[in-house]
Tab-separated table of C-alpha atoms in Angstrom:
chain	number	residue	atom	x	y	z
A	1211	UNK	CA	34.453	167.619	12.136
A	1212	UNK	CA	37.662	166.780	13.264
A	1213	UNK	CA	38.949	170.286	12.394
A	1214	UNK	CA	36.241	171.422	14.912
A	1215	UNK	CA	37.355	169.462	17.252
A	1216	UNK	CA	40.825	170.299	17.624
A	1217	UNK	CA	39.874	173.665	17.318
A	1218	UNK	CA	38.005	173.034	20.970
A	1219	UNK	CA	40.471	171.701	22.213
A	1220	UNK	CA	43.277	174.370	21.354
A	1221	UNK	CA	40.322	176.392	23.053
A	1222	UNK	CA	40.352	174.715	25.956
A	1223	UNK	CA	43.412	174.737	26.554
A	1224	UNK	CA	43.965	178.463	25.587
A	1225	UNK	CA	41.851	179.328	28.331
A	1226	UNK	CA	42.594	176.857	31.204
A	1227	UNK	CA	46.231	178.558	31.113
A	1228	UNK	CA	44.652	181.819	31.164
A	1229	UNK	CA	43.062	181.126	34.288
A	1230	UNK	CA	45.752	179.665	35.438
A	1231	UNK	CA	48.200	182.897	34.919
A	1232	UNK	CA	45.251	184.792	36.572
A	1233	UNK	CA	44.924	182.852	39.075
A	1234	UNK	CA	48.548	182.717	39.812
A	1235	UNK	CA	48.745	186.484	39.857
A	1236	UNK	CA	45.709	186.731	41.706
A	1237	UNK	CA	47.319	184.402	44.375
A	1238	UNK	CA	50.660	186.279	44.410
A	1239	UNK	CA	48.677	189.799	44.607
A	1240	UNK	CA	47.088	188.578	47.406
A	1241	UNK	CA	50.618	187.547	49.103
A	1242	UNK	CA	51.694	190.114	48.118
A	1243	UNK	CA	48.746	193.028	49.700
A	1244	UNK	CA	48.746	190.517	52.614
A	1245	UNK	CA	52.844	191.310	53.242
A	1246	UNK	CA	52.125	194.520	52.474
A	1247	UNK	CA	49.151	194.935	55.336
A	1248	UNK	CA	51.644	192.973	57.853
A	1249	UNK	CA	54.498	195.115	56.992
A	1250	UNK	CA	52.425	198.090	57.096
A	1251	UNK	CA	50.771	197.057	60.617
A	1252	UNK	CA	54.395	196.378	61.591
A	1253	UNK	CA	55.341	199.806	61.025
A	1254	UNK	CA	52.648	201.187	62.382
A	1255	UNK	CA	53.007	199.499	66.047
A	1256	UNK	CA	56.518	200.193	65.798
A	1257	UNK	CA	55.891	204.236	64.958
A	1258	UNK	CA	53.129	203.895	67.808
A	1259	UNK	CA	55.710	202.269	70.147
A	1260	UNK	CA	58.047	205.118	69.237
A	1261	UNK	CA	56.065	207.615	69.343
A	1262	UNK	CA	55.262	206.388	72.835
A	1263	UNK	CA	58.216	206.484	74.128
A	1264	UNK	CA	59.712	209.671	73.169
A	1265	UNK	CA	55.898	211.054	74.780
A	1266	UNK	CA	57.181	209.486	77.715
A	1267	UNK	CA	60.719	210.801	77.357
A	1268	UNK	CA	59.192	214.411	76.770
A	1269	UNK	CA	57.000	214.310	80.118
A	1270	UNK	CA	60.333	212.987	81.646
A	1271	UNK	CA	62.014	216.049	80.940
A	1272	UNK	CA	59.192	218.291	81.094
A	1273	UNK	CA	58.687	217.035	84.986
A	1274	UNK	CA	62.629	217.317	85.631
A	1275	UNK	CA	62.303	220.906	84.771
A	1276	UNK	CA	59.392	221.696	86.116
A	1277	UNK	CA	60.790	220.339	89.785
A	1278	UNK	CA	64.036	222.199	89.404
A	1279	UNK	CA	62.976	225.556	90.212
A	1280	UNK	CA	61.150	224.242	93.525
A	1281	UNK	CA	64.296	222.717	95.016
A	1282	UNK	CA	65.532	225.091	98.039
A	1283	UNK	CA	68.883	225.222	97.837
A	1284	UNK	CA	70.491	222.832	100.362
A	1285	UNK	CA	70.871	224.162	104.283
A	1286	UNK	CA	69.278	227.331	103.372
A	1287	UNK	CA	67.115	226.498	106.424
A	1288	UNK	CA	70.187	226.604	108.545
A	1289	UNK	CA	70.985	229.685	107.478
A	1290	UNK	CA	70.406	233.312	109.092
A	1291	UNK	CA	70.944	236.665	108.138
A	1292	UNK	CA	70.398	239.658	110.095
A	1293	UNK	CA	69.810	242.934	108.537
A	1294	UNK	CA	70.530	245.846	110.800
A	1295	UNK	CA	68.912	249.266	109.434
A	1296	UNK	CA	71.621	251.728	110.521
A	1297	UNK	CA	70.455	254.418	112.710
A	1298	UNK	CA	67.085	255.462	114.588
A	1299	UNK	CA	65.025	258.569	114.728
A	1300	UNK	CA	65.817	259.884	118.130
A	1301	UNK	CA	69.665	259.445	119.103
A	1302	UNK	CA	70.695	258.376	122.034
A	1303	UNK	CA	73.613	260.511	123.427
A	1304	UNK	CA	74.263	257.745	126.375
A	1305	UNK	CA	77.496	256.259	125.735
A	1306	UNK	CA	78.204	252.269	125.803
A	1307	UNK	CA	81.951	250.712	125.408
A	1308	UNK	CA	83.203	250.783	121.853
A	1309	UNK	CA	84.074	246.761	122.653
A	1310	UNK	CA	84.218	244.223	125.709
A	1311	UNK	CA	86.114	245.754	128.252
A	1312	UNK	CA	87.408	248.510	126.228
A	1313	UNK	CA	87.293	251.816	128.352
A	1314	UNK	CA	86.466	253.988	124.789
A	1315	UNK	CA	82.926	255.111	124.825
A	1316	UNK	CA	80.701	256.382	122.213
A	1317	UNK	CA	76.993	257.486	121.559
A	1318	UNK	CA	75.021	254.541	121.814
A	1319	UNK	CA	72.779	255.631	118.282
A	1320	UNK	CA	72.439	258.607	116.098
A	1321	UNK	CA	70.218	259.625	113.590
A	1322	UNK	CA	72.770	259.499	110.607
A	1323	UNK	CA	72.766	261.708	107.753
A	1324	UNK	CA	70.570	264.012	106.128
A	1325	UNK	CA	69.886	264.101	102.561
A	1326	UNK	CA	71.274	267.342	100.747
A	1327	UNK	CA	67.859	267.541	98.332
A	1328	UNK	CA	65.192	265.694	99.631
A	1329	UNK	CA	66.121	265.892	103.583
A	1330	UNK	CA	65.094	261.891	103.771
A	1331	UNK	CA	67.167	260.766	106.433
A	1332	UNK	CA	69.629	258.225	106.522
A	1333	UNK	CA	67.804	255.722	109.116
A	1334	UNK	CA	64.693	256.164	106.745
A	1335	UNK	CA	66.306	255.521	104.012
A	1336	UNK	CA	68.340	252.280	105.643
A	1337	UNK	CA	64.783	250.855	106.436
A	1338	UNK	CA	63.582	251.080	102.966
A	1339	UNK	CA	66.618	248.922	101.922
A	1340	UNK	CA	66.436	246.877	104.223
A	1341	UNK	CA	62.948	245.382	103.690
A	1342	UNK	CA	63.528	245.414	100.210
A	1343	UNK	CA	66.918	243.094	100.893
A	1344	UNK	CA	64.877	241.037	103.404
A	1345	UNK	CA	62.395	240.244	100.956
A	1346	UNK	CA	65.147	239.461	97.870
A	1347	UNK	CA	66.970	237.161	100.597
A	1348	UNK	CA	63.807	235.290	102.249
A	1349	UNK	CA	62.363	234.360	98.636
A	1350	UNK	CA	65.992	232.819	97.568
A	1351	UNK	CA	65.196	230.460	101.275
A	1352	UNK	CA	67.242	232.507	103.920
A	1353	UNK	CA	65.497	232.985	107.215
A	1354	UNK	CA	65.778	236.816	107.129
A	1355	UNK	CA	66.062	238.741	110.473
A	1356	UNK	CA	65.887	242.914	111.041
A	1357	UNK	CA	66.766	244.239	113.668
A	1358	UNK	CA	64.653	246.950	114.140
A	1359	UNK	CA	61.266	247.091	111.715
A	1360	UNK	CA	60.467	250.709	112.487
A	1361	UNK	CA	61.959	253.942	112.434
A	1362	UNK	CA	61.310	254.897	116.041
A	1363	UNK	CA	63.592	252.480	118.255
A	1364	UNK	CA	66.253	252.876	120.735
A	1365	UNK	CA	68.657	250.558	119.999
A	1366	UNK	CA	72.714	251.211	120.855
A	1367	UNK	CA	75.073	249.257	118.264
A	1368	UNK	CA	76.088	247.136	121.175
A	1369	UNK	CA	71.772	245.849	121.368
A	1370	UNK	CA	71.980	245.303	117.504
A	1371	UNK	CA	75.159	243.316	117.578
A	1372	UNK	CA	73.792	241.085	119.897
A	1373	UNK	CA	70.502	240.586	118.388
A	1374	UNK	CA	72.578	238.900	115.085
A	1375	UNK	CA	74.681	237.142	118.238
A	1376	UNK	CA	71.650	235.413	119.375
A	1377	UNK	CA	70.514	234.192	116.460
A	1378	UNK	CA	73.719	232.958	115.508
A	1379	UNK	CA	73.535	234.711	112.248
A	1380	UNK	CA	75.950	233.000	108.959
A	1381	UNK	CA	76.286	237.055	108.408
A	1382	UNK	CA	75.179	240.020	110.018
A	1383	UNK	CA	74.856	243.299	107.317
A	1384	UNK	CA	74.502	246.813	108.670
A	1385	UNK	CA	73.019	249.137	106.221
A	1386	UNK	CA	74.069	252.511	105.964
A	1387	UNK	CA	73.962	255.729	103.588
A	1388	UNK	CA	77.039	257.577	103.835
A	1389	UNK	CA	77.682	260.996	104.283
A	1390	UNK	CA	80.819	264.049	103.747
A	1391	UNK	CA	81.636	267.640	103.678
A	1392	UNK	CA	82.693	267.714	99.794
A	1393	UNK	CA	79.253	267.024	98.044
A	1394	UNK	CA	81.549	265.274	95.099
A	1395	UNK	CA	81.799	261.918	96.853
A	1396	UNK	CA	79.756	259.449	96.064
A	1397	UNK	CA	79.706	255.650	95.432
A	1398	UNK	CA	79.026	252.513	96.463
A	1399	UNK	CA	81.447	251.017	99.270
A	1400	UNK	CA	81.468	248.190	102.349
A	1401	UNK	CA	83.097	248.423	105.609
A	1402	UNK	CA	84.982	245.508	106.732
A	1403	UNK	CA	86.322	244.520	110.147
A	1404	UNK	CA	90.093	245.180	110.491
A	1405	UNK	CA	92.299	242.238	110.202
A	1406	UNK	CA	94.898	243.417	113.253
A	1407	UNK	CA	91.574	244.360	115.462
A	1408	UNK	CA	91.414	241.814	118.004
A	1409	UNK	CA	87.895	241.765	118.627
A	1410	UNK	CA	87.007	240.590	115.281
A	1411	UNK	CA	89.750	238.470	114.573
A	1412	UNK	CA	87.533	235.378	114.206
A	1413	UNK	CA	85.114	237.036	111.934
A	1414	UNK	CA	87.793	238.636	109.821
A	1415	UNK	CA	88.674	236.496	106.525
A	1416	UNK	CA	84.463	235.653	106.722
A	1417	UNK	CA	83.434	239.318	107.074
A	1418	UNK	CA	85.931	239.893	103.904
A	1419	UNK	CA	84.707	237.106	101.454
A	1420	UNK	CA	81.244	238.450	102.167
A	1421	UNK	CA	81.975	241.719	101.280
A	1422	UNK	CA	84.127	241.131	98.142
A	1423	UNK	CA	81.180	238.758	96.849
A	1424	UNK	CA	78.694	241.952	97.306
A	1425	UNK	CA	81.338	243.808	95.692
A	1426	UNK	CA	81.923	241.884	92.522
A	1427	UNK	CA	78.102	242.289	91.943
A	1428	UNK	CA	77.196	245.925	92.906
A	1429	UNK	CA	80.183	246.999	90.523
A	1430	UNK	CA	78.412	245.497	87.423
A	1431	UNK	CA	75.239	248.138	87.366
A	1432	UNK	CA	76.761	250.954	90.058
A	1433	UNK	CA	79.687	253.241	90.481
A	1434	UNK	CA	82.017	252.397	93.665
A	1435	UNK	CA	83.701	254.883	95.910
A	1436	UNK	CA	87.308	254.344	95.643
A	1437	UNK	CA	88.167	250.419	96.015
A	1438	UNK	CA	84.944	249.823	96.999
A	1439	UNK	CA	86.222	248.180	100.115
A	1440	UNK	CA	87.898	249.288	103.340
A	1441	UNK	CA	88.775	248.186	106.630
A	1442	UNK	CA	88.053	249.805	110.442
A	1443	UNK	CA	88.632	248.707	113.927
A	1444	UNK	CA	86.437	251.408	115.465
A	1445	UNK	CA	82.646	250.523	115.420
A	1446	UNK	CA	81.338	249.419	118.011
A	1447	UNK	CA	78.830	247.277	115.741
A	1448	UNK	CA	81.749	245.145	114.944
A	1449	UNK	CA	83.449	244.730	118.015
A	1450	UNK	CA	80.627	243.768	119.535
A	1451	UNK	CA	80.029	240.748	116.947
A	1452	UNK	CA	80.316	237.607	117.260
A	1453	UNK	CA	79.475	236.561	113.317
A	1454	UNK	CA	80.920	237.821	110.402
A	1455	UNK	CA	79.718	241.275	110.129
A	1456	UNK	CA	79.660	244.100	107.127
A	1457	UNK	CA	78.641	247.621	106.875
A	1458	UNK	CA	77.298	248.582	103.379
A	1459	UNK	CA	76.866	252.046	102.345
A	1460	UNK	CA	74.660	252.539	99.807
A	1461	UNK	CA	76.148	255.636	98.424
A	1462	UNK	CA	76.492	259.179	99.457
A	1463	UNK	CA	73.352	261.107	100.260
A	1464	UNK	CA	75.371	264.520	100.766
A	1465	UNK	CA	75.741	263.954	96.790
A	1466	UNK	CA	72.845	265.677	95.381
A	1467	UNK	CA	72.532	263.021	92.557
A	1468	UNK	CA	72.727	259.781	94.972
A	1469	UNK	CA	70.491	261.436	97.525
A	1470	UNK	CA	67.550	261.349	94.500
A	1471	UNK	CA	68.777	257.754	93.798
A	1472	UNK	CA	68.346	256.450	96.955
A	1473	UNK	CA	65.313	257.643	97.676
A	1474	UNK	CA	63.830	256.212	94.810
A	1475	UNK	CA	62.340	252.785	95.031
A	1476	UNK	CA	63.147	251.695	91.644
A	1477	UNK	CA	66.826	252.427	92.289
A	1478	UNK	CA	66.894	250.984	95.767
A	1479	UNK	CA	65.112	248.043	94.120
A	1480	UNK	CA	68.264	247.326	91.737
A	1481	UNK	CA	70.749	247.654	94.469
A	1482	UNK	CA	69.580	245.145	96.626
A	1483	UNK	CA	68.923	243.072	93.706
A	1484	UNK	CA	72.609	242.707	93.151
A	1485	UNK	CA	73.392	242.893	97.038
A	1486	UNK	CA	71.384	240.246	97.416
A	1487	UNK	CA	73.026	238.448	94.568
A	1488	UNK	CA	76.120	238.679	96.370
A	1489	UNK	CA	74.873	237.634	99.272
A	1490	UNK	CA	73.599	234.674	97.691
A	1491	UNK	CA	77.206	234.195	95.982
A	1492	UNK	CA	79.166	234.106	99.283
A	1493	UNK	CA	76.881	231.791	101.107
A	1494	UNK	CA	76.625	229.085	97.856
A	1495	UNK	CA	80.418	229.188	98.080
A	1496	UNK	CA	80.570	228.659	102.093
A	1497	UNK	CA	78.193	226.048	101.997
């Protein structure tokens, strides 16, 4: 009997201390899952937090960039250009003074040049490019003006100076298509106001950073004639301006090859492209 009996009690306490350890480890799993679940919560508020933030970083930028192409650039509203389409389709052989109160007189308009392949004339061919550069121009925020929208006008270089007078134009572009006897020239070229002249004395160094600007872009994609740049005191166009002023000529249409590029729109499109880019270039850098 009493063998039984401490056998019992060795029983006993046997398995008391096994529930013990159990519950012991029980208790500690249960810390333990508990930490776990509040770590793991933790972790997952913080990766929500994060997650929220960089969303909100992301829309951030994504709104910045989507804004930046809709600025205007700044005083483009302030700005005027007027595009003058050089010639008309009935000269006028009436003759006007070459500046104020000069006594030399010339034709107040001509009809220009004739192409050598397709016969397009010059003043068409200056009103295709100039819409096309009106359009490039208005859509980068200039307020565009032309001086004649039509090929049937009688306007003297003296009416067309005026009209970029009035609006007190930032620049004033003439566009031409040039013409000569040897069919060999051809190019891309501006005519500038003369330094010494001293009716454009005041629109000089303006008239020249313009037309180096167009310059430095046309020569990328398109051949120049000579320097691409020359100087003349005897248009009565300039003299008569009262705003920095340019002629361009878009290349020579007595050149059998130029005459089929400029009267093709995909090739008048690309010029004014990087006229236009010019353009742009000069006034950015005058602002």
């Amino acid at each position: 009997m009493k063998k039984l009996a401490l056998t019992l009690i060795i029983m006993t306490l046997v398995v008391s201390s096994a529930i013990l350890i159990v519950n012991h480890q029980t208790h500690q799993g249960l810390l333990n899952n508990s930490d776990s679940n509040h770590m793991n919560s933790m972790d997952a508020a913080h990766k929500k937090e994060n997650t929220s933030n960089k969303m909100k970083k992301e829309t951030a930028t994504t709104t910045s960039k989507e804004k930046k192409p809709l600025q205007q650039k700044k005083d483009t509203k302030q700005v005027v250009i007027t595009i003058d389409p050089g010639h008309q389709k009935h000269a006028n052989t009436e003759q006007e003074p070459i500046a104020p109160g000069s006594e030399v007189r010339k034709y107040k308009a001509t009809v220009g040049s004739m192409g050598i392949i397709t016969r397009r004339p010059e003043y068409a061919i200056t009103l295709d490019a100039s819409k096309m550069l009106q359009k490039k121009l208005t859509k980068r925020g200039y307020k565009v003006i032309l001086t004649r929208n039509t090929n049937d006008v009688d306007l003297s270089n003296r009416d067309r100076a005026k009209i970029a007078n009035k609006h007190h134009s930032t620049l004033f572009i003439r566009v031409h298509a040039d013409g000569a006897e040897s069919p060999d020239a051809h190019g891309f070229s501006i005519i500038a106001p003369s330094k010494n002249n001293p009716y454009t004395k005041k629109v000089f160094k303006e008239s020249q950073k313009a037309s180096k600007s167009i310059v430095q872009y046309v020569k990328q994609d398109f051949t120049l004639y000579q320097s691409g740049i020359s100087y003349r005191s005897d248009l009565s166009g300039f003299n008569w301006s009262k705003v920095p002023v340019i002629l361009v000529e878009l290349g020579y249409i007595t050149n059998p090859q130029e005459d089929r590029n400029l009267t093709n729109p995909k090739f008048l499109e690309k010029l004014t492209t990087s006229i236009a880019q010019g353009v742009d270039h000069y006034l950015d850098e005058n602002k």
